[in-house]
Coordinates of C-alpha atoms and ligand atoms in Angstrom, one line a residue:
X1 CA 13.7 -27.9 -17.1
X2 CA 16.6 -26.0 -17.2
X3 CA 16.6 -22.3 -15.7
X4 CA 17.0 -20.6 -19.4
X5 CA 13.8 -22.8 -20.2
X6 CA 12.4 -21.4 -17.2
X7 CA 12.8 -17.8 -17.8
X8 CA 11.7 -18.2 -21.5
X9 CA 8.5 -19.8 -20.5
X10 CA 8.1 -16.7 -17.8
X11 CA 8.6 -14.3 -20.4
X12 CA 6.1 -16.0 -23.1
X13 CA 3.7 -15.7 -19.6
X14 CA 4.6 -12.4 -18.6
X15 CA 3.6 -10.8 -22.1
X16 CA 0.6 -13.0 -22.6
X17 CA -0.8 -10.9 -19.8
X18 CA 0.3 -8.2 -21.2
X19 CA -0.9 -8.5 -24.8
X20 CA -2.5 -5.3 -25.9
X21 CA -5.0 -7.1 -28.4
X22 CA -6.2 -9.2 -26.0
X23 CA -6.7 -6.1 -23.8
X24 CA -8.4 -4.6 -26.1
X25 CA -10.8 -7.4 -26.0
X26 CA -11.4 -7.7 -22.5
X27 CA -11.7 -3.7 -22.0
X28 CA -15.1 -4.2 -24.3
X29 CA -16.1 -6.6 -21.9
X30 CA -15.1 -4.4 -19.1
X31 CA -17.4 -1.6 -20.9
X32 CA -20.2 -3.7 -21.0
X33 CA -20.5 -5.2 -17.8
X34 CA -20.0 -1.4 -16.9
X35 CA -23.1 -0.2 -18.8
X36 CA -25.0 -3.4 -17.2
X37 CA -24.1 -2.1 -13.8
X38 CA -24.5 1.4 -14.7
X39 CA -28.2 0.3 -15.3
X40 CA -28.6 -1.4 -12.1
X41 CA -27.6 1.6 -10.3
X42 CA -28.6 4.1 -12.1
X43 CA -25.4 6.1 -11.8
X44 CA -21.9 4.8 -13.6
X45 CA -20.2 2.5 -10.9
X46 CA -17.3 3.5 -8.3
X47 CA -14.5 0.9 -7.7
X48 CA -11.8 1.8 -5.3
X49 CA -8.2 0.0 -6.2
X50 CA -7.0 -0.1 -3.0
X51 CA -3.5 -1.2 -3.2
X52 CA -0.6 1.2 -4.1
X53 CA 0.9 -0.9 -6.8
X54 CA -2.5 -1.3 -9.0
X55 CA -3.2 2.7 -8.3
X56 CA 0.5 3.0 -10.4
X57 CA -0.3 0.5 -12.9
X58 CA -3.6 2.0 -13.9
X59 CA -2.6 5.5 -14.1
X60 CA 0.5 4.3 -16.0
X61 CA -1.7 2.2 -18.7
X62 CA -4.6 5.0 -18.5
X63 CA -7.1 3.1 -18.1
X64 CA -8.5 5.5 -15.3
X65 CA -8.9 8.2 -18.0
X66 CA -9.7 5.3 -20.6
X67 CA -12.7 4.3 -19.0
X68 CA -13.8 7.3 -17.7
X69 CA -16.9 7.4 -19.5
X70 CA -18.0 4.5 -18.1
X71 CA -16.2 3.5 -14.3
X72 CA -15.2 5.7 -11.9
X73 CA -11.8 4.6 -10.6
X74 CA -10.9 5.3 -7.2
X75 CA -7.4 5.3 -5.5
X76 CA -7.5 3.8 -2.1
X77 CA -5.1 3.4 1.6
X78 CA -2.5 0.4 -0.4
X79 CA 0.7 2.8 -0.1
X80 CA 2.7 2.1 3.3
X81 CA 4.7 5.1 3.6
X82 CA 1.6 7.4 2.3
X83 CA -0.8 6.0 5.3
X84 CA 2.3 6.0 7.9
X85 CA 0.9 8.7 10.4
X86 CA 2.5 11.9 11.2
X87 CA 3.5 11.5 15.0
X88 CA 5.3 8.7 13.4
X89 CA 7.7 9.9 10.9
X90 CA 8.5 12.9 13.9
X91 CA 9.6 9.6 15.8
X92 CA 11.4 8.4 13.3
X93 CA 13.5 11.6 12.3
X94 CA 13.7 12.0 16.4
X95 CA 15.4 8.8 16.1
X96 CA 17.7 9.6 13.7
X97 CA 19.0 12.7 15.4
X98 CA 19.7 10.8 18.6
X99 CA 23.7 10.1 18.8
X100 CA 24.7 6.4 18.3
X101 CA 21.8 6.4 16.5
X102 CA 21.5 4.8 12.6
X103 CA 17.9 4.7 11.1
X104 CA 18.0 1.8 8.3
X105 CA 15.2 2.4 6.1
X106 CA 13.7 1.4 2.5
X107 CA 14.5 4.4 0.0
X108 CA 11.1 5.1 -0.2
X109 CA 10.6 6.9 3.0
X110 CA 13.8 9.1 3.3
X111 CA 12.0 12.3 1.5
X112 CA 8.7 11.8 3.5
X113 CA 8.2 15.0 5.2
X114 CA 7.8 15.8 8.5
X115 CA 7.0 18.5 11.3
X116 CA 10.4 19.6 11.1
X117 CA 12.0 18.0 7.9
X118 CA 12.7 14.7 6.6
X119 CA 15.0 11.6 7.0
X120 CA 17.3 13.1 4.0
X121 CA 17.6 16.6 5.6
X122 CA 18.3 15.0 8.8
X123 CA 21.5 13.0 7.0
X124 CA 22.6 16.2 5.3
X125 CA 22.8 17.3 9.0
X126 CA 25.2 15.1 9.9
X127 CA 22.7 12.3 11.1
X128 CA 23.2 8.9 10.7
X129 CA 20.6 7.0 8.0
X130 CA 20.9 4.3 5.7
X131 CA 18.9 3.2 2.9
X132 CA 18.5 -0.4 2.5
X133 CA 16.9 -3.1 -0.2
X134 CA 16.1 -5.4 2.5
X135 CA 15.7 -5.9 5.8
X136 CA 18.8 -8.5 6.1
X137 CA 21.1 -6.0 4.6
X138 CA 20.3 -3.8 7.3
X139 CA 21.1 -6.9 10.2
X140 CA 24.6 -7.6 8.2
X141 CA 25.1 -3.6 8.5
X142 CA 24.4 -4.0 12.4
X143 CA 26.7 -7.3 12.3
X144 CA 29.7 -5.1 10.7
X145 CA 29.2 -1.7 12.7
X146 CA 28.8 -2.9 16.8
X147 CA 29.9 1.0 17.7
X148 CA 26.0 2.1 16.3
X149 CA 22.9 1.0 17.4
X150 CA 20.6 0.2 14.5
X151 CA 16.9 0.7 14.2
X152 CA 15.2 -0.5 11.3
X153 CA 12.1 1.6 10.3
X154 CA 9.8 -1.5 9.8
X155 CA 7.2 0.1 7.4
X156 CA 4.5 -2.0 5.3
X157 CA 1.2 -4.5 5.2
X158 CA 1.6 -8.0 5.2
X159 CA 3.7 -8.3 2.3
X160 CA 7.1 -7.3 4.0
X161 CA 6.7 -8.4 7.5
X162 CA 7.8 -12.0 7.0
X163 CA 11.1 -10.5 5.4
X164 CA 11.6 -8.5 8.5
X165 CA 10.9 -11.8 10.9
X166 CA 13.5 -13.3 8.6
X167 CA 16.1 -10.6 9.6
X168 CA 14.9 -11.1 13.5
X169 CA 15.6 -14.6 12.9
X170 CA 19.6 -14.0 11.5
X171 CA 19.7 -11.3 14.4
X172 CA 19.2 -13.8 16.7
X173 CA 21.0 -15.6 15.6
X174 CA 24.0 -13.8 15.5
X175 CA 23.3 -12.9 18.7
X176 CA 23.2 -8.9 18.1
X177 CA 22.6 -6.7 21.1
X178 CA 22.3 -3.6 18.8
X179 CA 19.6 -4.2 15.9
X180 CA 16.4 -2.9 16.6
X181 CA 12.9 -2.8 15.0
X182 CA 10.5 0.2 14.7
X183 CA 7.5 -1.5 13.6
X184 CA 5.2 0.9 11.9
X185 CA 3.5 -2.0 10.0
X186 CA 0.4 -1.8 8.8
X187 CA -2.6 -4.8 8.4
X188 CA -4.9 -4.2 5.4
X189 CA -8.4 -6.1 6.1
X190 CA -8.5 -3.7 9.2
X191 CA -8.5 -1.0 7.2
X192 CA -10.8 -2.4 4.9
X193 CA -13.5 -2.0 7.5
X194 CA -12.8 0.9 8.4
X195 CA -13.5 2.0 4.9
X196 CA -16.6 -0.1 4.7
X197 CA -18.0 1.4 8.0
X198 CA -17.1 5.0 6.8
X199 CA -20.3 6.4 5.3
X200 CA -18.5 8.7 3.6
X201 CA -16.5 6.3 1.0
X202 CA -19.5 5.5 -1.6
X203 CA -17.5 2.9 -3.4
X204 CA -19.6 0.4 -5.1
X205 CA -16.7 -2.6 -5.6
X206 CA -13.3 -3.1 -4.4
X207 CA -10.1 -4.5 -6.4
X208 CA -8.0 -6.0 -3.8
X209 CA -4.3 -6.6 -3.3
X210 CA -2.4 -8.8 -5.4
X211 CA 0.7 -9.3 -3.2
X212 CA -0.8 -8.8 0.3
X213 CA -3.4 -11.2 -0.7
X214 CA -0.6 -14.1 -1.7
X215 CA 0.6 -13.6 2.5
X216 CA -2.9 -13.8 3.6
X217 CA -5.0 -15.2 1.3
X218 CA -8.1 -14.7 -0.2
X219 CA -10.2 -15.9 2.0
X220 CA -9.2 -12.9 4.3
X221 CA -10.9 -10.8 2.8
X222 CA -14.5 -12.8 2.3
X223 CA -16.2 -10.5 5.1
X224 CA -16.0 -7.9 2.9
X225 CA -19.2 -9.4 1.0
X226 CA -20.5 -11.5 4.1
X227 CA -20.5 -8.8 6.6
X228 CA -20.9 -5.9 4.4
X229 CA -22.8 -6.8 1.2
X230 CA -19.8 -5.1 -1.0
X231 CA -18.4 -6.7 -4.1
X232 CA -14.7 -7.4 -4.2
X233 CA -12.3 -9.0 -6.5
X234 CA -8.2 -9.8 -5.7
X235 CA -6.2 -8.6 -8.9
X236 CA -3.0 -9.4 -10.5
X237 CA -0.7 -6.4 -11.7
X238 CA -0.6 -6.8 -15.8
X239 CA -2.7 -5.1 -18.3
X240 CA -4.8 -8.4 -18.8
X241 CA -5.0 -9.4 -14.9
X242 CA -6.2 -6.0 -14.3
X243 CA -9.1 -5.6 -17.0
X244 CA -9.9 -9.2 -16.3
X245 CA -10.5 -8.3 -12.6
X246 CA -12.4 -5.5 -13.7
X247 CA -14.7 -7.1 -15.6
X248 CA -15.3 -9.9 -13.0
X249 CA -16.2 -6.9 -10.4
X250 CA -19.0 -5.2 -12.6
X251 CA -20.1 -8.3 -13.1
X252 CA -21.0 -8.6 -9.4
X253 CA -22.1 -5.2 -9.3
X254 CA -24.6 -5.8 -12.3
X255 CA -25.8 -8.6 -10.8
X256 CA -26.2 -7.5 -7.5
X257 CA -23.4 -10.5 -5.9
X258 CA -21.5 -9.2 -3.0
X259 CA -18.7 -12.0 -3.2
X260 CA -15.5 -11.8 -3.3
X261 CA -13.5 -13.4 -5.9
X262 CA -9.7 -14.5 -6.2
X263 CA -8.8 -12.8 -10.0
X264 CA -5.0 -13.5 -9.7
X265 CA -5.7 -17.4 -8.9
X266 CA -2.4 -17.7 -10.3
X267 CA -0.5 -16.6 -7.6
X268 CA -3.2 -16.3 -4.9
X269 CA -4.7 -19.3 -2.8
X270 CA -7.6 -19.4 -0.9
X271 CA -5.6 -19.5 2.7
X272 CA -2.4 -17.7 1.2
X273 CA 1.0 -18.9 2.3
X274 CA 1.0 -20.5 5.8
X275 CA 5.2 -20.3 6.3
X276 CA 5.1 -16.6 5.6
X277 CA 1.7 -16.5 8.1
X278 CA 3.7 -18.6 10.8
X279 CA 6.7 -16.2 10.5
X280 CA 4.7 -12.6 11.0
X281 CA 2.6 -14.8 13.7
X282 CA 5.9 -16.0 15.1
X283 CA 7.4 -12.7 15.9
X284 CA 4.5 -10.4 16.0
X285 CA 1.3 -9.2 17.5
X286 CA -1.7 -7.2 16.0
X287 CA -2.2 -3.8 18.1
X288 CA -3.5 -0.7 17.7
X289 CA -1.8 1.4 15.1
X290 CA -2.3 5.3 14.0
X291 CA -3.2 6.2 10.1
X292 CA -2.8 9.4 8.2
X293 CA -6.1 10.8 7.3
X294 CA -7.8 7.3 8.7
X295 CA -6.5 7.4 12.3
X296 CA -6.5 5.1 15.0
X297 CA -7.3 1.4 14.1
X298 CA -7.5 -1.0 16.5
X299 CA -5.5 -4.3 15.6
X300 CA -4.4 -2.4 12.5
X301 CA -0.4 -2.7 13.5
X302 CA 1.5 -5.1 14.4
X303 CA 4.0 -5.1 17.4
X304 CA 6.6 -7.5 18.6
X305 CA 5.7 -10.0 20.9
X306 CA 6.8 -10.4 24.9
X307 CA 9.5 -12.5 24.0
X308 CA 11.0 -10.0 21.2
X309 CA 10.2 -6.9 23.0
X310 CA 14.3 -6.2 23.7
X311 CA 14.4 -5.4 19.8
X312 CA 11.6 -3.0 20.4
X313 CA 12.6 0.8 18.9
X314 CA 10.1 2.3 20.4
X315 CA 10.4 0.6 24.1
X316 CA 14.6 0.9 24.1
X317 CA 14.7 4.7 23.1
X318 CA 11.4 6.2 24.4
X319 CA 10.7 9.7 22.6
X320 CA 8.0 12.2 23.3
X321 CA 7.7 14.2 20.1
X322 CA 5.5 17.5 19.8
X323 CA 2.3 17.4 18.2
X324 CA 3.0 16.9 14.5
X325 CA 2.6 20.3 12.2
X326 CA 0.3 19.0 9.8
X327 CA 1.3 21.3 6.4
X328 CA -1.4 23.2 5.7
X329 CA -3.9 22.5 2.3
X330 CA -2.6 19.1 1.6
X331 CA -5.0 16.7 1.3
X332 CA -3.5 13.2 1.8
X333 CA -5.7 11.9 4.4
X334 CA -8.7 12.6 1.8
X335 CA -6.9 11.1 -0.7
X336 CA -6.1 7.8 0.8
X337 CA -10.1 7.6 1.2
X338 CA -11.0 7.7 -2.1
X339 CA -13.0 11.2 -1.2
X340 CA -11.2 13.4 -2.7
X341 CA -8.5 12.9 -6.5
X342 CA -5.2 14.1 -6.1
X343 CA -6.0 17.0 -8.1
X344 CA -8.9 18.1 -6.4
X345 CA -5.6 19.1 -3.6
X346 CA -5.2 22.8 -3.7
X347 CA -1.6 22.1 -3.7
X348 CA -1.4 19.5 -6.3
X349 CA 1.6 20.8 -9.3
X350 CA 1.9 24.1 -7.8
X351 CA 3.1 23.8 -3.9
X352 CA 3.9 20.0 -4.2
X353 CA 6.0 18.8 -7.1
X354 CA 7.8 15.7 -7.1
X355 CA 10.6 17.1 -6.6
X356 CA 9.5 19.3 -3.5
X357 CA 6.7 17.5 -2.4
X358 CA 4.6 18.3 0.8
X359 CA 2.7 15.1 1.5
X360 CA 4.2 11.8 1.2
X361 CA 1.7 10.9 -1.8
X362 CA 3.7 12.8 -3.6
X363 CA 6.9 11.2 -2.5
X364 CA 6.3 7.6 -2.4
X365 CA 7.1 5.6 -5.7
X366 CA 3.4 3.8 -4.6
X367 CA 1.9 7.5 -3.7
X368 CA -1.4 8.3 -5.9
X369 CA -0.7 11.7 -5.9
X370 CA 2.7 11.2 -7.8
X371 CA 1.3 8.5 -10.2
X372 CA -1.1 10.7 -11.3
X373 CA 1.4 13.5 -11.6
X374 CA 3.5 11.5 -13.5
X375 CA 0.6 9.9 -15.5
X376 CA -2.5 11.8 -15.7
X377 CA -2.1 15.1 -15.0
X378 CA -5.1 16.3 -15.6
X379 CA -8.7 15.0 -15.9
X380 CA -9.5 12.5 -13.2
X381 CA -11.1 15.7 -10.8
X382 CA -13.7 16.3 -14.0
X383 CA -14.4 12.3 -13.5
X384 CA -14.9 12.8 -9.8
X385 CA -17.2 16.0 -10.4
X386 CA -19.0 13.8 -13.0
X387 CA -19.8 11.4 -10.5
X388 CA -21.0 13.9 -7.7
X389 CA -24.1 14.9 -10.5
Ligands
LIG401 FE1 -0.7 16.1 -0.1 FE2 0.7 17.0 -2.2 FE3 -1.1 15.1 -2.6 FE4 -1.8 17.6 -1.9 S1 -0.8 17.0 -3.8 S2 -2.6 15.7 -1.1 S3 -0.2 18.2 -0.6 S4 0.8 15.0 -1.4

């Protein structure tokens, strides 16, 4: 088939799962298996989307404030640069302001505040930091400017970290002596029990990760109803794969089946993909790692093995940073826990705008607090309150 063929046939795909009519037809579903649920537990049922991406996608389609009535929608930890701690974006600006210095980062974290400003104020101060699209841009950067020494702020789950052992890979290979990894990556089933352990999070049924879910798998995520008894489903990003997953996750909960299903089959296998496994395995190691609002984790991270550890950030340029100044009233660490909605913050579209935000939910293009800025506005606190009756 020839590629024209092929992208024809992806769009005819692509908008079959995004058919409104045939959402329309699912959402009754999805209302039904809620009110089914609803009777099991006698109280309408929680979910808790815990990837960034679906948290975006459901506040842009409104189906948090469309089924309001009838699910309570929770946003969860699934934005990298929202649940990156603190201490850590000090280190990284730290970095930055060191001479010979260049931070390579994705876009998304240059307005991230910290204690004393952000990557973008630190540029407008004459530091050295460039915004990259992927991680091998940032090695070719490294390949064409040998006067610098480049450290790439390695920040995401699963998904991104076999793109970054790619780039160790053409590093190597080129034999650079001045490319360098700050691995602030983060592992989501870890935080998934931590959640689950937390008696604070009353969440009845977890959607799970689309994308992270192709690296690892579903199966990755089966202790979720083994260990804990919880219902989970894994769920694409379109109208129709969302819904769909829906439905399939009240149906558990009205039935009383802690499973957990694979809803985006069609991308998703059982054991994920073993070459992007072999490459995170290949270059990295899980270890402890730090969490806004959820804190330390053990085996949450992921840091560069022995044999790597010369590309280490944090073990070539060792920086003691101050305790962080943790801006006073914003609530992202309650946010990325499901306890609190973005406009329960006192801050929320007074002190922290998009446009002069003071948390990085508010920043990040993945951040619930800016979706539902952008998208909802108002509303979704009166849900929460509803729920707390
Ligand atoms: Fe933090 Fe702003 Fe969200 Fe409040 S509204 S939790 S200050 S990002």
């Amino acid at each position: 088939m020839s590629s024209g063929n092929n992208s024809l046939l992806m769009t005819k795909v692509l908008a079959s799962y995004r058919d409104p009519e045939l959402g329309k037809k699912i959402l009754a579903q999805v209302e039904q298996w809620a009110d089914r649920a609803c009777h099991r537990l006698g109280r309408w049922p929680v979910i808790m989307e815990v990837c960034g991406t679906h948290t975006v996608t459901i506040s842009r389609l409104g189906l948090r404030s469309l089924l309001r009535e009838k699910v309570i929608l929770k946003s969860g930890p699934g934005c990298p640069v929202c649940v990156t701690d603190y201490g850590d974006i000090d280190r990284a600006i730290a970095l930055a302001r060191l001479p010979g210095v260049t931070i390579a980062t994705f876009g998304d974290m240059m307005r991230v505040p910290g204690s004393h400003g952000s990557l973008e104020e630190v540029r407008g101060w004459g530091g050295r930091v460039e915004v990259f699209y992927s991680p091998e841009s940032a090695v070719d950067f490294a390949h064409c400017h040998p006067e610098t020494q480049v450290v790439f702020l390695a920040v995401g789950f699963e998904t991104t970290v076999p793109a970054i052992g790619l780039a160790i890979e053409k590093a190597q290979a080129l034999q650079l002596g001045n490319f360098y990894i700050f691995s602030l990556h983060k592992l989501v089933p870890p935080v998934m029990r931590a959640l689950l352990t937390d008696k604070e999070v009353m969440v009845d049924g977890y959607l799970l990760p689309g994308h992270v879910s192709t690296v690892i798998g579903s199966n990755a995520f089966r202790f979720i109803g083994t260990e804990f008894g919880v219902p989970a489903v894994v769920a694409g990003f379109e109208l129709v794969d969302i819904l769909l997953s829906l439905a399939k996750l009240l149906r558990l909960i009205a039935e009383g089946r802690p499973q957990v299903l694979n809803g985006y089959s069609r991308l998703v296998r059982e054991q994920g993909n073993p070459r992007a496994q072999a490459l995170i395995e290949r270059y990295f190691e899980p270890s402890l790692a730090s969490w806004r609002g959820l804190g330390n984790i053990e085996a949450s991270g992921l840091k560069l093995r022995l044999a790597y550890r010369e590309l280490d950030a944090g073990l070539h340029f060792p920086l003691e940073v101050p305790t962080p100044r943790i801006p006073a009233g914003c609530a992202c660490g309650e946010v990325l826990k499901g306890k609190v909605f973005p406009q329960q913050c006192q801050l929320f579209g007074r002190a922290c705008r998009p446009e002069r935000p003071v948390g990085p939910c508010m920043v990040s293009s993945e951040g619930a607090c800016a979706a539902y800025y952008q998208y909802e506005a108002q509303g979704a606190g009166d849900q929460w309150e509803g729920a707390d009756e």
